[in-house]
Amino acid sequence: MDSARIQAALQGAGDTREVLIGDGALAQVADVFKRSFPGQPAVVIADENTFAVAGREVYLLLSDAGVPIVPPVLFPSDPPLYAEFSHVLALEELLRSLGAVAVAVGSGTLNDLCKLASHRVGQQYMCVGTAASMDGYTAFGAAITKDGFKQTMECAAPRAVLADLRVLAQAPAQMNATGYGDLLGKVTAGADWILADALGIEPIDERAWPLVQDSLREWTGRPDLVRAGDPGALSSLFEGLIMAGVAMQISASSRPASGCEHRFSHLWEMEALAHGHPAIPHGFKVGIGTIAGAALYERVLAADMDAIDIDARCRAWPTREQVERSVRQGHDSPQIAENAVAESLAKYITPEQLRERLLLIRQLWPQIRPRLEAQLLPAATIRDMLAAVGCPTTPAEIGLSLDHVRESYWLARTIRSRYTVLDLVNETGLLEPCVAQLFAPGGYWV
């Protein structure tokens, strides 16, 4: 754990003032709270599992230190809590009535719910992490599902984050594996940002980029030790997740940590919710999405951009009305379709703009391609790293058929306006041939 690196990163963050990670760090929870929220009352928010693991101790430590505290708020552990907007509204009402600062004890879902609910009552909160399971602890924004559509809602990051390595080591191996899958997804997320930057669509934030990418290979380099619960490997993993969150906080966007792999993940999550299927851990879906994205990039890097028939692409380019119609037809959930239409039309370009884009791609590809090659890892390597940490590596392991994954290469692009490789292959006409190669005998998925 490089505490100095985290502290240096926090100097550029607008919300989080203190991150404390270490062996026995839980004993300092009252001191951290008092520094962050002097004189204010606290309310511990947890589920039944996280309360048993750390929440009860947090409550007692705060109480014994003289922090004004109200009885803890506990969510049931079964069924698993979901980051749904109705829970945000319930927590918001509760926080308003209590007048207390939320101390979230848990990981992804609890953190996001407390983050947005606190923001809606005009205050920050504190988070006590219980697993190295995701990158949202210090992130700007909360991933919340509203009306069946998952979206990142703007809200401030926590003022303080604390994590005890003893608690992280006791977390189920699956939870730390899902955090690893989330962090490894920064490989394709970075490639997508390189694309968007080079094409003048979304410039790379030079403050945020190095926080995620400079040490990414180091943080993800020992998946076997993460799986074994090695304290050093877990500390390194948690550092990477925290730094990814700080990068999002600094840029006020999820772009530093989210690309095509998260488009796949969010699509599959929303589809599962719409059809009443069991939830799959976020990082597991991101892991499969990262494989899908990396495999697609391999085909893109092998393509001849000079061979693109720009005139034919512009003639065949759909109108806005045709885009809306095809997006609605593609999604079998009306709620997903409605939001996907809005996202797709937000990034729609005209045939004239497409011509300019394709000419730019052709002109800049000799410079873009080596940057992508330096950023990316082979899909097979990503698969092996995920397998070593205990993540699923095949669609069937997360309940998806190959036909579903094949369709997702088209549908995942429609659910966000952010530019990724999925948009590049759609614009260049490479989507169908590349996907056909991936699913042909001898291709990646077959």
GROMACS .gro file of C-alpha atoms in nm:
model
  446
    1MET     CA    1   0.000   0.000   0.000
    2ASP     CA    2   0.149   0.331  -0.111
    3SER     CA    3  -0.018   0.572   0.132
    4ALA     CA    4   0.187   0.863   0.002
    5ARG     CA    5   0.056   0.800  -0.350
    6ILE     CA    6  -0.302   0.805  -0.224
    7GLN     CA    7  -0.248   1.120  -0.020
    8ALA     CA    8  -0.090   1.295  -0.316
    9ALA     CA    9  -0.387   1.199  -0.533
   10LEU     CA   10  -0.629   1.335  -0.273
   11GLN     CA   11  -0.472   1.678  -0.308
   12GLY     CA   12  -0.649   1.709  -0.641
   13ALA     CA   13  -0.978   1.559  -0.521
   14GLY     CA   14  -1.266   1.784  -0.432
   15ASP     CA   15  -1.462   1.563  -0.194
   16THR     CA   16  -1.255   1.302  -0.011
   17ARG     CA   17  -1.019   1.441   0.249
   18GLU     CA   18  -0.894   1.130   0.421
   19VAL     CA   19  -0.833   0.766   0.325
   20LEU     CA   20  -0.703   0.534   0.594
   21ILE     CA   21  -0.616   0.176   0.502
   22GLY     CA   22  -0.418  -0.060   0.720
   23ASP     CA   23  -0.399  -0.353   0.956
   24GLY     CA   24  -0.613  -0.261   1.258
   25ALA     CA   25  -0.739   0.060   1.099
   26LEU     CA   26  -1.089  -0.002   1.236
   27ALA     CA   27  -0.969   0.109   1.581
   28GLN     CA   28  -0.925   0.461   1.442
   29VAL     CA   29  -1.277   0.498   1.306
   30ALA     CA   30  -1.388   0.741   1.578
   31ASP     CA   31  -1.085   0.964   1.530
   32VAL     CA   32  -1.141   0.975   1.156
   33PHE     CA   33  -1.510   1.057   1.202
   34LYS     CA   34  -1.438   1.334   1.451
   35ARG     CA   35  -1.183   1.493   1.219
   36SER     CA   36  -1.419   1.470   0.925
   37PHE     CA   37  -1.745   1.566   1.097
   38PRO     CA   38  -1.660   1.749   1.420
   39GLY     CA   39  -1.950   1.763   1.665
   40GLN     CA   40  -2.196   1.591   1.432
   41PRO     CA   41  -2.405   1.281   1.513
   42ALA     CA   42  -2.359   0.954   1.325
   43VAL     CA   43  -2.577   0.670   1.204
   44VAL     CA   44  -2.424   0.338   1.102
   45ILE     CA   45  -2.585   0.193   0.788
   46ALA     CA   46  -2.511  -0.169   0.704
   47ASP     CA   47  -2.670  -0.496   0.607
   48GLU     CA   48  -2.688  -0.796   0.837
   49ASN     CA   49  -2.363  -0.941   0.704
   50THR     CA   50  -2.152  -0.625   0.710
   51PHE     CA   51  -2.287  -0.531   1.052
   52ALA     CA   52  -2.163  -0.863   1.189
   53VAL     CA   53  -1.826  -0.824   1.017
   54ALA     CA   54  -1.752  -0.462   1.111
   55GLY     CA   55  -2.067  -0.255   1.165
   56ARG     CA   56  -2.125  -0.354   1.528
   57GLU     CA   57  -1.764  -0.271   1.614
   58VAL     CA   58  -1.789   0.063   1.431
   59TYR     CA   59  -2.105   0.147   1.624
   60LEU     CA   60  -1.945   0.062   1.960
   61LEU     CA   61  -1.623   0.245   1.885
   62LEU     CA   62  -1.809   0.561   1.785
   63SER     CA   63  -2.034   0.540   2.089
   64ASP     CA   64  -1.745   0.476   2.331
   65ALA     CA   65  -1.558   0.774   2.187
   66GLY     CA   66  -1.847   1.005   2.271
   67VAL     CA   67  -1.975   1.055   1.916
   68PRO     CA   68  -2.351   1.127   1.928
   69ILE     CA   69  -2.500   0.823   1.761
   70VAL     CA   70  -2.845   0.685   1.683
   71PRO     CA   71  -2.937   0.317   1.654
   72PRO     CA   72  -2.790   0.151   1.343
   73VAL     CA   73  -2.993   0.104   1.027
   74LEU     CA   74  -2.975  -0.252   0.896
   75PHE     CA   75  -3.083  -0.390   0.561
   76PRO     CA   76  -3.153  -0.765   0.534
   77SER     CA   77  -2.877  -0.975   0.381
   78ASP     CA   78  -3.122  -1.202   0.202
   79PRO     CA   79  -3.226  -1.122  -0.059
   80PRO     CA   80  -2.909  -0.926  -0.141
   81LEU     CA   81  -2.953  -0.550  -0.136
   82TYR     CA   82  -2.980  -0.390  -0.480
   83ALA     CA   83  -2.881  -0.034  -0.572
   84GLU     CA   84  -3.232   0.069  -0.667
   85PHE     CA   85  -3.354   0.428  -0.653
   86SER     CA   86  -3.638   0.344  -0.414
   87HIS     CA   87  -3.379   0.257  -0.149
   88VAL     CA   88  -3.215   0.595  -0.206
   89LEU     CA   89  -3.544   0.772  -0.141
   90ALA     CA   90  -3.602   0.571   0.177
   91LEU     CA   91  -3.252   0.650   0.306
   92GLU     CA   92  -3.289   1.015   0.213
   93GLU     CA   93  -3.608   1.043   0.420
   94LEU     CA   94  -3.439   0.864   0.710
   95LEU     CA   95  -3.132   1.088   0.706
   96ARG     CA   96  -3.349   1.398   0.697
   97SER     CA   97  -3.544   1.280   1.000
   98LEU     CA   98  -3.233   1.178   1.197
   99GLY     CA   99  -3.014   1.474   1.114
  100ALA     CA  100  -2.714   1.240   1.135
  101VAL     CA  101  -2.414   1.170   0.913
  102ALA     CA  102  -2.427   0.831   0.741
  103VAL     CA  103  -2.144   0.590   0.813
  104ALA     CA  104  -2.179   0.324   0.543
  105VAL     CA  105  -2.031  -0.009   0.646
  106GLY     CA  106  -2.014  -0.230   0.340
  107SER     CA  107  -1.906  -0.220  -0.022
  108GLY     CA  108  -2.065  -0.133  -0.357
  109THR     CA  109  -2.439  -0.122  -0.308
  110LEU     CA  110  -2.441   0.025   0.043
  111ASN     CA  111  -2.181   0.281  -0.056
  112ASP     CA  112  -2.373   0.398  -0.361
  113LEU     CA  113  -2.705   0.418  -0.176
  114CYS     CA  114  -2.557   0.618   0.112
  115LYS     CA  115  -2.360   0.837  -0.129
  116LEU     CA  116  -2.663   0.949  -0.329
  117ALA     CA  117  -2.899   0.972  -0.031
  118SER     CA  118  -2.648   1.186   0.159
  119HIS     CA  119  -2.599   1.408  -0.144
  120ARG     CA  120  -2.972   1.460  -0.174
  121VAL     CA  121  -2.989   1.588   0.184
  122GLY     CA  122  -2.695   1.820   0.123
  123GLN     CA  123  -2.421   1.647   0.318
  124GLN     CA  124  -2.131   1.404   0.279
  125TYR     CA  125  -2.080   1.075   0.455
  126MET     CA  126  -1.812   0.833   0.571
  127CYS     CA  127  -1.749   0.486   0.433
  128VAL     CA  128  -1.597   0.186   0.607
  129GLY     CA  129  -1.509  -0.066   0.336
  130THR     CA  130  -1.551  -0.435   0.404
  131ALA     CA  131  -1.422  -0.587   0.079
  132ALA     CA  132  -1.197  -0.496  -0.211
  133SER     CA  133  -1.492  -0.552  -0.439
  134MET     CA  134  -1.532  -0.240  -0.656
  135ASP     CA  135  -1.385   0.100  -0.744
  136GLY     CA  136  -1.673   0.316  -0.625
  137TYR     CA  137  -1.560   0.387  -0.270
  138THR     CA  138  -1.401   0.720  -0.358
  139ALA     CA  139  -1.579   0.775  -0.689
  140PHE     CA  140  -1.778   1.078  -0.791
  141GLY     CA  141  -2.131   0.958  -0.867
  142ALA     CA  142  -2.333   0.652  -0.774
  143ALA     CA  143  -2.437   0.365  -1.001
  144ILE     CA  144  -2.811   0.343  -0.937
  145THR     CA  145  -3.093   0.169  -1.122
  146LYS     CA  146  -3.398   0.389  -1.173
  147ASP     CA  147  -3.701   0.279  -1.375
  148GLY     CA  148  -3.512  -0.031  -1.485
  149PHE     CA  149  -3.217   0.163  -1.630
  150LYS     CA  150  -2.877   0.167  -1.462
  151GLN     CA  151  -2.711   0.505  -1.466
  152THR     CA  152  -2.439   0.697  -1.286
  153MET     CA  153  -2.607   0.974  -1.090
  154GLU     CA  154  -2.400   1.276  -0.996
  155CYS     CA  155  -2.320   1.304  -0.626
  156ALA     CA  156  -2.025   1.381  -0.404
  157ALA     CA  157  -1.779   1.114  -0.294
  158PRO     CA  158  -1.740   1.036   0.079
  159ARG     CA  159  -1.543   1.277   0.292
  160ALA     CA  160  -1.353   0.990   0.453
  161VAL     CA  161  -1.288   0.624   0.369
  162LEU     CA  162  -1.147   0.368   0.609
  163ALA     CA  163  -1.062   0.004   0.547
  164ASP     CA  164  -0.908  -0.249   0.782
  165LEU     CA  165  -0.694  -0.507   0.602
  166ARG     CA  166  -0.803  -0.771   0.853
  167VAL     CA  167  -1.163  -0.715   0.751
  168LEU     CA  168  -1.077  -0.719   0.380
  169ALA     CA  169  -0.892  -1.048   0.423
  170GLN     CA  170  -1.197  -1.205   0.588
  171ALA     CA  171  -1.427  -1.109   0.300
  172PRO     CA  172  -1.546  -1.395   0.079
  173ALA     CA  173  -1.290  -1.465  -0.193
  174GLN     CA  174  -1.564  -1.396  -0.449
  175MET     CA  175  -1.592  -1.034  -0.336
  176ASN     CA  176  -1.223  -0.961  -0.376
  177ALA     CA  177  -1.230  -1.142  -0.711
  178THR     CA  178  -1.508  -0.915  -0.832
  179GLY     CA  179  -1.300  -0.612  -0.731
  180TYR     CA  180  -1.013  -0.752  -0.932
  181GLY     CA  181  -1.241  -0.794  -1.234
  182ASP     CA  182  -1.355  -0.434  -1.199
  183LEU     CA  183  -0.996  -0.309  -1.180
  184LEU     CA  184  -0.873  -0.519  -1.473
  185GLY     CA  185  -1.146  -0.358  -1.683
  186LYS     CA  186  -0.939  -0.038  -1.678
  187VAL     CA  187  -0.732  -0.197  -1.956
  188THR     CA  188  -1.009  -0.163  -2.214
  189ALA     CA  189  -1.147   0.152  -2.049
  190GLY     CA  190  -0.811   0.316  -2.108
  191ALA     CA  191  -0.804   0.203  -2.470
  192ASP     CA  192  -1.149   0.353  -2.526
  193TRP     CA  193  -1.035   0.684  -2.376
  194ILE     CA  194  -0.732   0.684  -2.605
  195LEU     CA  195  -0.972   0.648  -2.899
  196ALA     CA  196  -1.204   0.924  -2.780
  197ASP     CA  197  -0.910   1.154  -2.711
  198ALA     CA  198  -0.741   1.098  -3.045
  199LEU     CA  199  -1.065   1.166  -3.235
  200GLY     CA  200  -1.133   1.488  -3.044
  201ILE     CA  201  -1.444   1.351  -2.874
  202GLU     CA  202  -1.338   1.342  -2.509
  203PRO     CA  203  -0.988   1.458  -2.417
  204ILE     CA  204  -0.784   1.256  -2.169
  205ASP     CA  205  -0.771   1.427  -1.830
  206GLU     CA  206  -0.398   1.439  -1.761
  207ARG     CA  207  -0.464   1.455  -1.385
  208ALA     CA  208  -0.685   1.147  -1.376
  209TRP     CA  209  -0.519   0.921  -1.636
  210PRO     CA  210  -0.195   0.843  -1.445
  211LEU     CA  211  -0.381   0.773  -1.122
  212VAL     CA  212  -0.538   0.467  -1.287
  213GLN     CA  213  -0.306   0.365  -1.566
  214ASP     CA  214   0.048   0.421  -1.434
  215SER     CA  215   0.029   0.139  -1.176
  216LEU     CA  216  -0.246  -0.076  -1.327
  217ARG     CA  217  -0.012  -0.360  -1.424
  218GLU     CA  218   0.130  -0.359  -1.070
  219TRP     CA  219  -0.210  -0.371  -0.899
  220THR     CA  220  -0.338  -0.654  -1.120
  221GLY     CA  221  -0.010  -0.844  -1.145
  222ARG     CA  222  -0.070  -1.119  -0.883
  223PRO     CA  223  -0.423  -1.251  -0.917
  224ASP     CA  224  -0.320  -1.578  -0.756
  225LEU     CA  225  -0.222  -1.399  -0.434
  226VAL     CA  226  -0.547  -1.202  -0.434
  227ARG     CA  227  -0.734  -1.530  -0.454
  228ALA     CA  228  -0.529  -1.668  -0.163
  229GLY     CA  229  -0.618  -1.366   0.050
  230ASP     CA  230  -0.258  -1.245   0.075
  231PRO     CA  231  -0.265  -0.919   0.276
  232GLY     CA  232  -0.010  -0.748   0.052
  233ALA     CA  233  -0.197  -0.839  -0.266
  234LEU     CA  234  -0.530  -0.727  -0.116
  235SER     CA  235  -0.372  -0.402  -0.003
  236SER     CA  236  -0.242  -0.341  -0.355
  237LEU     CA  237  -0.580  -0.426  -0.506
  238PHE     CA  238  -0.764  -0.195  -0.269
  239GLU     CA  239  -0.518   0.084  -0.345
  240GLY     CA  240  -0.590   0.047  -0.715
  241LEU     CA  241  -0.965   0.058  -0.656
  242ILE     CA  242  -0.930   0.366  -0.438
  243MET     CA  243  -0.711   0.541  -0.695
  244ALA     CA  244  -0.960   0.464  -0.971
  245GLY     CA  245  -1.232   0.622  -0.759
  246VAL     CA  246  -1.019   0.930  -0.691
  247ALA     CA  247  -0.955   0.963  -1.065
  248MET     CA  248  -1.330   0.963  -1.128
  249GLN     CA  249  -1.373   1.219  -0.851
  250ILE     CA  250  -1.107   1.448  -0.999
  251SER     CA  251  -1.256   1.432  -1.349
  252ALA     CA  252  -1.617   1.438  -1.221
  253SER     CA  253  -1.682   1.150  -1.458
  254SER     CA  254  -1.663   0.771  -1.468
  255ARG     CA  255  -1.460   0.790  -1.793
  256PRO     CA  256  -1.124   0.712  -1.623
  257ALA     CA  257  -1.259   0.374  -1.511
  258SER     CA  258  -1.537   0.277  -1.750
  259GLY     CA  259  -1.545   0.188  -2.117
  260CYS     CA  260  -1.691  -0.079  -2.341
  261GLU     CA  261  -1.649  -0.347  -2.072
  262HIS     CA  262  -1.891  -0.156  -1.849
  263ARG     CA  263  -2.134  -0.113  -2.139
  264PHE     CA  264  -2.155  -0.491  -2.159
  265SER     CA  265  -2.186  -0.524  -1.782
  266HIS     CA  266  -2.459  -0.262  -1.746
  267LEU     CA  267  -2.655  -0.407  -2.036
  268TRP     CA  268  -2.650  -0.756  -1.884
  269GLU     CA  269  -2.740  -0.623  -1.542
  270MET     CA  270  -3.040  -0.429  -1.670
  271GLU     CA  271  -3.158  -0.722  -1.879
  272ALA     CA  272  -3.135  -0.954  -1.579
  273LEU     CA  273  -3.333  -0.710  -1.367
  274ALA     CA  274  -3.599  -0.668  -1.636
  275HIS     CA  275  -3.648  -1.044  -1.663
  276GLY     CA  276  -3.622  -1.128  -1.294
  277HIS     CA  277  -3.298  -1.320  -1.326
  278PRO     CA  278  -3.052  -1.351  -1.034
  279ALA     CA  279  -2.801  -1.071  -0.997
  280ILE     CA  280  -2.440  -1.146  -1.091
  281PRO     CA  281  -2.158  -0.962  -0.909
  282HIS     CA  282  -2.058  -0.647  -1.095
  283GLY     CA  283  -1.691  -0.734  -1.137
  284PHE     CA  284  -1.774  -1.075  -1.282
  285LYS     CA  285  -1.979  -0.914  -1.557
  286VAL     CA  286  -1.709  -0.652  -1.613
  287GLY     CA  287  -1.452  -0.931  -1.643
  288ILE     CA  288  -1.644  -1.105  -1.922
  289GLY     CA  289  -1.704  -0.763  -2.078
  290THR     CA  290  -1.331  -0.692  -2.068
  291ILE     CA  291  -1.261  -1.018  -2.250
  292ALA     CA  292  -1.529  -0.927  -2.506
  293GLY     CA  293  -1.380  -0.582  -2.556
  294ALA     CA  294  -1.021  -0.704  -2.579
  295ALA     CA  295  -1.118  -0.972  -2.832
  296LEU     CA  296  -1.292  -0.709  -3.044
  297TYR     CA  297  -0.991  -0.479  -3.025
  298GLU     CA  298  -0.769  -0.759  -3.158
  299ARG     CA  299  -0.982  -0.774  -3.472
  300VAL     CA  300  -0.991  -0.396  -3.504
  301LEU     CA  301  -0.612  -0.369  -3.478
  302ALA     CA  302  -0.581  -0.626  -3.756
  303ALA     CA  303  -0.818  -0.434  -3.987
  304ASP     CA  304  -0.713  -0.212  -4.276
  305MET     CA  305  -0.863   0.130  -4.211
  306ASP     CA  306  -0.752   0.249  -4.556
  307ALA     CA  307  -0.987  -0.008  -4.708
  308ILE     CA  308  -1.299   0.153  -4.561
  309ASP     CA  309  -1.535   0.267  -4.837
  310ILE     CA  310  -1.621   0.607  -4.691
  311ASP     CA  311  -1.874   0.696  -4.961
  312ALA     CA  312  -2.061   0.368  -4.909
  313ARG     CA  313  -2.060   0.410  -4.532
  314CYS     CA  314  -2.207   0.761  -4.561
  315ARG     CA  315  -2.475   0.649  -4.808
  316ALA     CA  316  -2.580   0.365  -4.576
  317TRP     CA  317  -2.572   0.574  -4.260
  318PRO     CA  318  -2.914   0.567  -4.086
  319THR     CA  319  -3.125   0.870  -4.008
  320ARG     CA  320  -3.214   0.960  -3.652
  321GLU     CA  321  -3.556   0.806  -3.706
  322GLN     CA  322  -3.402   0.483  -3.828
  323VAL     CA  323  -3.168   0.473  -3.529
  324GLU     CA  324  -3.458   0.516  -3.289
  325ARG     CA  325  -3.657   0.243  -3.462
  326SER     CA  326  -3.371  -0.007  -3.463
  327VAL     CA  327  -3.282   0.059  -3.099
  328ARG     CA  328  -3.642   0.006  -2.990
  329GLN     CA  329  -3.659  -0.316  -3.188
  330GLY     CA  330  -3.331  -0.440  -3.044
  331HIS     CA  331  -3.426  -0.422  -2.676
  332ASP     CA  332  -3.707  -0.640  -2.546
  333SER     CA  333  -3.754  -0.425  -2.233
  334PRO     CA  334  -3.950  -0.103  -2.301
  335GLN     CA  335  -3.775   0.071  -2.010
  336ILE     CA  336  -3.429  -0.014  -2.138
  337ALA     CA  337  -3.531   0.074  -2.494
  338GLU     CA  338  -3.663   0.418  -2.398
  339ASN     CA  339  -3.341   0.519  -2.226
  340ALA     CA  340  -3.124   0.356  -2.492
  341VAL     CA  341  -3.294   0.567  -2.757
  342ALA     CA  342  -3.208   0.885  -2.567
  343GLU     CA  343  -2.845   0.778  -2.521
  344SER     CA  344  -2.808   0.669  -2.884
  345LEU     CA  345  -2.953   0.989  -3.024
  346ALA     CA  346  -2.734   1.198  -2.791
  347LYS     CA  347  -2.427   1.074  -2.981
  348TYR     CA  348  -2.582   1.060  -3.327
  349ILE     CA  349  -2.377   1.216  -3.604
  350THR     CA  350  -2.495   1.312  -3.951
  351PRO     CA  351  -2.359   1.154  -4.271
  352GLU     CA  352  -2.150   1.467  -4.321
  353GLN     CA  353  -2.005   1.435  -3.971
  354LEU     CA  354  -1.948   1.066  -4.029
  355ARG     CA  355  -1.742   1.146  -4.337
  356GLU     CA  356  -1.524   1.381  -4.134
  357ARG     CA  357  -1.488   1.118  -3.859
  358LEU     CA  358  -1.387   0.842  -4.102
  359LEU     CA  359  -1.135   1.065  -4.278
  360LEU     CA  360  -0.987   1.150  -3.939
  361ILE     CA  361  -0.970   0.783  -3.838
  362ARG     CA  362  -0.793   0.698  -4.163
  363GLN     CA  363  -0.549   0.988  -4.119
  364LEU     CA  364  -0.467   0.924  -3.752
  365TRP     CA  365  -0.480   0.544  -3.738
  366PRO     CA  366  -0.100   0.505  -3.780
  367GLN     CA  367  -0.061   0.705  -3.458
  368ILE     CA  368  -0.363   0.562  -3.273
  369ARG     CA  369  -0.286   0.196  -3.336
  370PRO     CA  370   0.048   0.177  -3.150
  371ARG     CA  371  -0.101   0.362  -2.854
  372LEU     CA  372  -0.381   0.105  -2.836
  373GLU     CA  373  -0.137  -0.185  -2.871
  374ALA     CA  374   0.067  -0.051  -2.579
  375GLN     CA  375  -0.244  -0.014  -2.365
  376LEU     CA  376  -0.420  -0.342  -2.433
  377LEU     CA  377  -0.365  -0.701  -2.324
  378PRO     CA  378  -0.461  -1.003  -2.536
  379ALA     CA  379  -0.806  -1.143  -2.459
  380ALA     CA  380  -0.646  -1.478  -2.373
  381THR     CA  381  -0.417  -1.312  -2.119
  382ILE     CA  382  -0.709  -1.131  -1.959
  383ARG     CA  383  -0.897  -1.461  -1.945
  384ASP     CA  384  -0.606  -1.631  -1.770
  385MET     CA  385  -0.569  -1.347  -1.517
  386LEU     CA  386  -0.940  -1.363  -1.434
  387ALA     CA  387  -0.924  -1.740  -1.399
  388ALA     CA  388  -0.629  -1.711  -1.161
  389VAL     CA  389  -0.821  -1.481  -0.927
  390GLY     CA  390  -1.137  -1.696  -0.938
  391CYS     CA  391  -1.352  -1.492  -1.174
  392PRO     CA  392  -1.576  -1.649  -1.440
  393THR     CA  393  -1.417  -1.652  -1.784
  394THR     CA  394  -1.702  -1.783  -2.001
  395PRO     CA  395  -2.045  -1.633  -2.067
  396ALA     CA  396  -2.217  -1.952  -1.949
  397GLU     CA  397  -2.071  -1.901  -1.600
  398ILE     CA  398  -2.269  -1.579  -1.564
  399GLY     CA  399  -2.583  -1.718  -1.728
  400LEU     CA  400  -2.533  -1.590  -2.082
  401SER     CA  401  -2.552  -1.784  -2.406
  402LEU     CA  402  -2.311  -1.718  -2.692
  403ASP     CA  403  -2.601  -1.586  -2.898
  404HIS     CA  404  -2.675  -1.336  -2.621
  405VAL     CA  405  -2.314  -1.219  -2.614
  406ARG     CA  406  -2.309  -1.188  -2.991
  407GLU     CA  407  -2.618  -0.967  -2.981
  408SER     CA  408  -2.462  -0.764  -2.700
  409TYR     CA  409  -2.186  -0.637  -2.930
  410TRP     CA  410  -2.457  -0.434  -3.099
  411LEU     CA  411  -2.687  -0.357  -2.806
  412ALA     CA  412  -2.419  -0.252  -2.554
  413ARG     CA  413  -2.329   0.045  -2.772
  414THR     CA  414  -2.682   0.182  -2.754
  415ILE     CA  415  -2.714   0.222  -2.377
  416ARG     CA  416  -2.456   0.500  -2.327
  417SER     CA  417  -2.358   0.807  -2.523
  418ARG     CA  418  -1.990   0.760  -2.429
  419TYR     CA  419  -1.764   0.682  -2.726
  420THR     CA  420  -1.595   0.340  -2.718
  421VAL     CA  421  -1.460   0.083  -2.960
  422LEU     CA  422  -1.820  -0.029  -3.007
  423ASP     CA  423  -1.891   0.306  -3.174
  424LEU     CA  424  -1.573   0.288  -3.379
  425VAL     CA  425  -1.664  -0.047  -3.533
  426ASN     CA  426  -2.019   0.071  -3.596
  427GLU     CA  427  -1.901   0.384  -3.778
  428THR     CA  428  -1.634   0.212  -3.982
  429GLY     CA  429  -1.855  -0.080  -4.085
  430LEU     CA  430  -1.630  -0.326  -3.900
  431LEU     CA  431  -1.891  -0.436  -3.646
  432GLU     CA  432  -2.045  -0.719  -3.846
  433PRO     CA  433  -1.723  -0.863  -3.993
  434CYS     CA  434  -1.536  -0.842  -3.662
  435VAL     CA  435  -1.816  -1.005  -3.465
  436ALA     CA  436  -1.853  -1.270  -3.734
  437GLN     CA  437  -1.483  -1.352  -3.692
  438LEU     CA  438  -1.518  -1.374  -3.314
  439PHE     CA  439  -1.800  -1.628  -3.338
  440ALA     CA  440  -1.672  -1.827  -3.638
  441PRO     CA  441  -1.504  -2.165  -3.586
  442GLY     CA  442  -1.158  -2.085  -3.455
  443GLY     CA  443  -1.267  -1.736  -3.343
  444TYR     CA  444  -1.238  -1.630  -2.982
  445TRP     CA  445  -1.583  -1.738  -2.863
  446VAL     CA  446  -1.612  -2.068  -3.054
   0.00000   0.00000   0.00000
